[in-house]
Amino acid sequence: MKTRLFLSAALLCLATITCNAQYSGYALGFYNLENLFDTKHDEGKNDFEFLPTGSYAWSDIKYENKLKNMAQVLADMGTDKSPEGCAFIGVSEVENANVLKDLVNQPVLKARNMQFCHIEGPDKRGVDCALLYNPKYFTVKSVELPLYVYTKPEDEGHQTRGFLTVKGTMADEDVCVIVCHWPSRGAGPFYRNEAGRQVKELKEKLLSENKNLKIFIMGDMNDDPNNDSMKKYLGCKSEVHDCEEGDLYNPWYNVLVKKGQGTLAYNGAWNLFDQIVITPNLLNKKGQKDFSTLKYHSSHIFTRPYLFQTEGKYKGNPKRTHASGSWLNGYSDHLPVVMYLAKKK
């Protein structure tokens, strides 16, 4: 797919709602930061590739450039409609709280007073999920990390990333964000189906405690919107009019299936693993234009020319930090996704 297709789609999705004095617009997003590691060893973690002596020869210079590059993307996300960027952004593949501190201290994020939520997880590589947020727009009430539970007897003792669950308020309403990084493709579909089932149970538990809670489930699912983990086990629907109580709306299904757009490229084809899905109480049904409460407005894959390879074998693909053994001083193998909400003032 050509970069210009992404850019055209992003421009087409822009609407006038943030220019309308009657409404307040809010942006939120998700971004896989692709191995945001520092240069120090974390005891008990397999982070040896990202040490100065490791296969990536990970140095202070590379780390500082990685932080600067990630901060640039995170600061740009959401600015198509919201000049101050996203109210919150879920991220994956961060090593620890130290890298998050270094990240939010980058000038472009520090200028917005960006903060973060993080709980150290059990992943043996040491990569976790986190939530970055702007306290001007999002207030944190609680942070938990329900763990992924392996259900096969032969997997006893295995551990992987949990489901970072952050409750808070935005636009004077109760919201909850669940940030995920589901098991890899190499693990097989069963494990991602289990992730979908477990996150659905978590979502239902949260709603049983507060039926008015507006929930955003986001992350690198390692599956596409049309895979069973998302459709069958998590319970996502691709059309607003099909969403009933107990379902989730997934706007990314049609982006991949009908438009052929994705967030990462593999063997010449696009996948859309990076998704944000929402509960029906964030939707306006067909014909409705009720923004008296916080409601979904639009979403798109976030693109900028700097995020793409401009030459060589992988021209048009996301520009990575490393590729084919070389340091590219790039960004990530994933593109970010952004969602916009609106509420009447």
PDB file of C-alpha atoms in Angstrom, residues 119-275:
ATOM      1  CA  ILE A 119       2.461  -1.737  36.785  1.00  0.00           C
ATOM      2  CA  GLU A 120       5.466  -3.999  36.287  1.00  0.00           C
ATOM      3  CA  GLY A 121       4.240  -7.198  34.652  1.00  0.00           C
ATOM      4  CA  PRO A 122       5.538 -10.776  34.525  1.00  0.00           C
ATOM      5  CA  ASP A 123       6.562 -10.894  30.840  1.00  0.00           C
ATOM      6  CA  LYS A 124       9.923 -12.665  30.647  1.00  0.00           C
ATOM      7  CA  ARG A 125      11.241 -10.272  27.979  1.00  0.00           C
ATOM      8  CA  GLY A 126      10.360  -7.432  30.310  1.00  0.00           C
ATOM      9  CA  VAL A 127       7.940  -5.588  28.041  1.00  0.00           C
ATOM     10  CA  ASP A 128       4.820  -4.060  29.561  1.00  0.00           C
ATOM     11  CA  CYS A 129       1.829  -1.933  28.671  1.00  0.00           C
ATOM     12  CA  ALA A 130       1.268   1.564  30.034  1.00  0.00           C
ATOM     13  CA  LEU A 131      -1.116   4.474  29.724  1.00  0.00           C
ATOM     14  CA  LEU A 132       0.139   7.986  29.053  1.00  0.00           C
ATOM     15  CA  TYR A 133      -2.337  10.725  29.903  1.00  0.00           C
ATOM     16  CA  ASN A 134      -2.802  14.461  30.017  1.00  0.00           C
ATOM     17  CA  PRO A 135      -4.199  15.332  33.476  1.00  0.00           C
ATOM     18  CA  LYS A 136      -5.893  18.367  31.966  1.00  0.00           C
ATOM     19  CA  TYR A 137      -8.343  16.018  30.240  1.00  0.00           C
ATOM     20  CA  PHE A 138      -8.150  12.694  32.089  1.00  0.00           C
ATOM     21  CA  THR A 139      -8.151  12.073  35.841  1.00  0.00           C
ATOM     22  CA  VAL A 140      -6.925   8.707  37.110  1.00  0.00           C
ATOM     23  CA  LYS A 141      -8.943   7.014  39.872  1.00  0.00           C
ATOM     24  CA  SER A 142      -7.407   3.527  40.018  1.00  0.00           C
ATOM     25  CA  VAL A 143      -4.854   1.322  38.263  1.00  0.00           C
ATOM     26  CA  GLU A 144      -4.841  -2.494  38.260  1.00  0.00           C
ATOM     27  CA  LEU A 145      -3.162  -5.265  36.263  1.00  0.00           C
ATOM     28  CA  PRO A 146      -5.355  -8.364  35.942  1.00  0.00           C
ATOM     29  CA  LEU A 147      -3.050 -11.125  34.712  1.00  0.00           C
ATOM     30  CA  TYR A 148      -3.496 -13.273  31.635  1.00  0.00           C
ATOM     31  CA  VAL A 149      -4.367 -16.770  32.907  1.00  0.00           C
ATOM     32  CA  TYR A 150      -3.014 -19.800  31.048  1.00  0.00           C
ATOM     33  CA  THR A 151      -5.698 -22.497  30.991  1.00  0.00           C
ATOM     34  CA  LYS A 152      -3.852 -25.468  29.465  1.00  0.00           C
ATOM     35  CA  PRO A 153      -2.199 -27.746  32.058  1.00  0.00           C
ATOM     36  CA  GLU A 154       0.974 -27.921  29.943  1.00  0.00           C
ATOM     37  CA  ASP A 155       1.340 -24.133  30.214  1.00  0.00           C
ATOM     38  CA  GLU A 156       1.495 -24.107  34.008  1.00  0.00           C
ATOM     39  CA  GLY A 157       4.090 -21.586  35.128  1.00  0.00           C
ATOM     40  CA  HIS A 158       4.009 -19.573  31.905  1.00  0.00           C
ATOM     41  CA  GLN A 159       3.478 -15.849  32.253  1.00  0.00           C
ATOM     42  CA  THR A 160       2.823 -13.055  29.815  1.00  0.00           C
ATOM     43  CA  ARG A 161       1.534  -9.497  29.723  1.00  0.00           C
ATOM     44  CA  GLY A 162      -1.578  -8.683  31.700  1.00  0.00           C
ATOM     45  CA  PHE A 163      -4.419  -6.263  30.974  1.00  0.00           C
ATOM     46  CA  LEU A 164      -3.603  -2.819  32.381  1.00  0.00           C
ATOM     47  CA  THR A 165      -6.919  -1.448  33.655  1.00  0.00           C
ATOM     48  CA  VAL A 166      -7.168   2.262  34.416  1.00  0.00           C
ATOM     49  CA  LYS A 167     -10.370   3.806  35.743  1.00  0.00           C
ATOM     50  CA  GLY A 168     -10.819   7.547  35.631  1.00  0.00           C
ATOM     51  CA  THR A 169     -12.928  10.462  34.508  1.00  0.00           C
ATOM     52  CA  MET A 170     -12.966  12.380  31.250  1.00  0.00           C
ATOM     53  CA  ALA A 171     -15.416  15.142  30.370  1.00  0.00           C
ATOM     54  CA  ASP A 172     -16.977  14.605  33.833  1.00  0.00           C
ATOM     55  CA  GLU A 173     -17.866  11.006  32.983  1.00  0.00           C
ATOM     56  CA  ASP A 174     -16.677   7.652  34.322  1.00  0.00           C
ATOM     57  CA  VAL A 175     -14.425   5.886  31.840  1.00  0.00           C
ATOM     58  CA  CYS A 176     -12.116   2.890  31.910  1.00  0.00           C
ATOM     59  CA  VAL A 177      -9.195   2.032  29.642  1.00  0.00           C
ATOM     60  CA  ILE A 178      -7.918  -1.538  29.262  1.00  0.00           C
ATOM     61  CA  VAL A 179      -4.512  -1.622  27.554  1.00  0.00           C
ATOM     62  CA  CYS A 180      -3.525  -4.973  26.041  1.00  0.00           C
ATOM     63  CA  HIS A 181      -0.698  -6.737  24.281  1.00  0.00           C
ATOM     64  CA  TRP A 182      -2.030 -10.188  23.506  1.00  0.00           C
ATOM     65  CA  PRO A 183       0.103 -13.335  22.959  1.00  0.00           C
ATOM     66  CA  SER A 184       2.165 -13.432  19.778  1.00  0.00           C
ATOM     67  CA  ARG A 185       1.183 -14.994  16.463  1.00  0.00           C
ATOM     68  CA  GLY A 186       3.751 -17.696  17.065  1.00  0.00           C
ATOM     69  CA  ALA A 187       1.805 -18.870  20.114  1.00  0.00           C
ATOM     70  CA  GLY A 188      -1.169 -19.884  17.972  1.00  0.00           C
ATOM     71  CA  PRO A 189      -4.775 -18.575  17.870  1.00  0.00           C
ATOM     72  CA  PHE A 190      -5.929 -20.441  21.001  1.00  0.00           C
ATOM     73  CA  TYR A 191      -3.987 -18.105  23.265  1.00  0.00           C
ATOM     74  CA  ARG A 192      -5.351 -14.953  21.670  1.00  0.00           C
ATOM     75  CA  ASN A 193      -8.867 -16.386  21.732  1.00  0.00           C
ATOM     76  CA  GLU A 194      -8.333 -16.892  25.449  1.00  0.00           C
ATOM     77  CA  ALA A 195      -7.189 -13.285  25.748  1.00  0.00           C
ATOM     78  CA  GLY A 196     -10.394 -12.163  24.040  1.00  0.00           C
ATOM     79  CA  ARG A 197     -12.498 -14.285  26.373  1.00  0.00           C
ATOM     80  CA  GLN A 198     -10.689 -13.051  29.480  1.00  0.00           C
ATOM     81  CA  VAL A 199     -10.904  -9.384  28.499  1.00  0.00           C
ATOM     82  CA  LYS A 200     -14.608  -9.788  27.750  1.00  0.00           C
ATOM     83  CA  GLU A 201     -15.102 -11.213  31.259  1.00  0.00           C
ATOM     84  CA  LEU A 202     -13.150  -8.281  32.688  1.00  0.00           C
ATOM     85  CA  LYS A 203     -15.289  -5.818  30.732  1.00  0.00           C
ATOM     86  CA  GLU A 204     -18.505  -7.450  31.944  1.00  0.00           C
ATOM     87  CA  LYS A 205     -17.297  -7.389  35.544  1.00  0.00           C
ATOM     88  CA  LEU A 206     -16.536  -3.681  35.278  1.00  0.00           C
ATOM     89  CA  LEU A 207     -19.977  -2.965  33.822  1.00  0.00           C
ATOM     90  CA  SER A 208     -21.667  -5.012  36.554  1.00  0.00           C
ATOM     91  CA  GLU A 209     -20.041  -2.656  39.063  1.00  0.00           C
ATOM     92  CA  ASN A 210     -20.967   0.489  37.119  1.00  0.00           C
ATOM     93  CA  LYS A 211     -23.437   0.112  34.263  1.00  0.00           C
ATOM     94  CA  ASN A 212     -22.696   3.657  33.057  1.00  0.00           C
ATOM     95  CA  LEU A 213     -18.962   3.092  32.730  1.00  0.00           C
ATOM     96  CA  LYS A 214     -17.648   3.873  29.259  1.00  0.00           C
ATOM     97  CA  ILE A 215     -14.937   1.382  28.356  1.00  0.00           C
ATOM     98  CA  PHE A 216     -12.113   1.554  25.822  1.00  0.00           C
ATOM     99  CA  ILE A 217     -10.236  -1.671  25.097  1.00  0.00           C
ATOM    100  CA  MET A 218      -7.080  -0.967  23.155  1.00  0.00           C
ATOM    101  CA  GLY A 219      -3.817  -2.593  22.257  1.00  0.00           C
ATOM    102  CA  ASP A 220      -1.705  -4.703  19.999  1.00  0.00           C
ATOM    103  CA  MET A 221      -3.981  -7.727  19.767  1.00  0.00           C
ATOM    104  CA  ASN A 222      -1.640  -9.677  17.456  1.00  0.00           C
ATOM    105  CA  ASP A 223      -4.808 -10.469  15.533  1.00  0.00           C
ATOM    106  CA  ASP A 224      -6.828  -8.656  12.897  1.00  0.00           C
ATOM    107  CA  PRO A 225     -10.362  -7.332  13.480  1.00  0.00           C
ATOM    108  CA  ASN A 226     -11.795 -10.240  11.471  1.00  0.00           C
ATOM    109  CA  ASN A 227     -10.090 -12.942  13.563  1.00  0.00           C
ATOM    110  CA  ASP A 228     -12.073 -15.016  16.066  1.00  0.00           C
ATOM    111  CA  SER A 229     -10.335 -13.505  19.090  1.00  0.00           C
ATOM    112  CA  MET A 230     -11.864 -10.132  18.273  1.00  0.00           C
ATOM    113  CA  LYS A 231     -15.187 -11.102  16.683  1.00  0.00           C
ATOM    114  CA  LYS A 232     -16.234 -14.229  18.548  1.00  0.00           C
ATOM    115  CA  TYR A 233     -14.425 -14.188  21.876  1.00  0.00           C
ATOM    116  CA  LEU A 234     -14.202 -10.457  22.652  1.00  0.00           C
ATOM    117  CA  GLY A 235     -17.578  -9.889  20.994  1.00  0.00           C
ATOM    118  CA  CYS A 236     -16.848  -7.047  18.579  1.00  0.00           C
ATOM    119  CA  LYS A 237     -19.230  -5.854  15.886  1.00  0.00           C
ATOM    120  CA  SER A 238     -18.147  -3.966  12.787  1.00  0.00           C
ATOM    121  CA  GLU A 239     -21.310  -1.885  12.322  1.00  0.00           C
ATOM    122  CA  VAL A 240     -22.804   0.579  14.775  1.00  0.00           C
ATOM    123  CA  HIS A 241     -26.360  -0.565  14.092  1.00  0.00           C
ATOM    124  CA  ASP A 242     -25.442  -4.156  15.022  1.00  0.00           C
ATOM    125  CA  CYS A 243     -24.077  -3.245  18.457  1.00  0.00           C
ATOM    126  CA  GLU A 244     -26.313  -4.241  21.311  1.00  0.00           C
ATOM    127  CA  GLU A 245     -25.793  -4.379  25.051  1.00  0.00           C
ATOM    128  CA  GLY A 246     -22.908  -6.745  25.777  1.00  0.00           C
ATOM    129  CA  ASP A 247     -21.217  -6.119  22.418  1.00  0.00           C
ATOM    130  CA  LEU A 248     -18.281  -3.905  21.514  1.00  0.00           C
ATOM    131  CA  TYR A 249     -17.900  -1.692  18.474  1.00  0.00           C
ATOM    132  CA  ASN A 250     -14.780  -2.194  16.353  1.00  0.00           C
ATOM    133  CA  PRO A 251     -14.339   0.551  13.727  1.00  0.00           C
ATOM    134  CA  TRP A 252     -11.152  -1.071  12.386  1.00  0.00           C
ATOM    135  CA  TYR A 253     -12.842  -4.054  10.730  1.00  0.00           C
ATOM    136  CA  ASN A 254     -13.946  -2.044   7.710  1.00  0.00           C
ATOM    137  CA  VAL A 255     -10.629  -0.176   7.578  1.00  0.00           C
ATOM    138  CA  LEU A 256      -8.835  -3.473   6.971  1.00  0.00           C
ATOM    139  CA  VAL A 257     -11.435  -5.528   5.118  1.00  0.00           C
ATOM    140  CA  LYS A 258     -12.972  -2.852   2.880  1.00  0.00           C
ATOM    141  CA  LYS A 259     -10.123  -0.347   2.531  1.00  0.00           C
ATOM    142  CA  GLY A 260      -7.159  -2.695   2.786  1.00  0.00           C
ATOM    143  CA  GLN A 261      -5.360  -0.469   5.289  1.00  0.00           C
ATOM    144  CA  GLY A 262      -3.354  -1.697   8.258  1.00  0.00           C
ATOM    145  CA  THR A 263      -0.890  -0.780  10.967  1.00  0.00           C
ATOM    146  CA  LEU A 264       1.949  -3.187  10.163  1.00  0.00           C
ATOM    147  CA  ALA A 265       3.222  -4.878   7.030  1.00  0.00           C
ATOM    148  CA  TYR A 266       4.413  -8.469   6.714  1.00  0.00           C
ATOM    149  CA  ASN A 267       5.502 -10.180   3.515  1.00  0.00           C
ATOM    150  CA  GLY A 268       3.915  -7.482   1.396  1.00  0.00           C
ATOM    151  CA  ALA A 269       0.517  -7.589   3.110  1.00  0.00           C
ATOM    152  CA  TRP A 270      -1.024  -5.330   5.740  1.00  0.00           C
ATOM    153  CA  ASN A 271      -2.370  -6.403   9.117  1.00  0.00           C
ATOM    154  CA  LEU A 272      -4.316  -4.273  11.557  1.00  0.00           C
ATOM    155  CA  PHE A 273      -3.314  -5.588  14.992  1.00  0.00           C
ATOM    156  CA  ASP A 274      -3.543  -2.194  16.720  1.00  0.00           C
ATOM    157  CA  GLN A 275      -7.142  -1.527  17.647  1.00  0.00           C
TER     158      GLN A 275
END
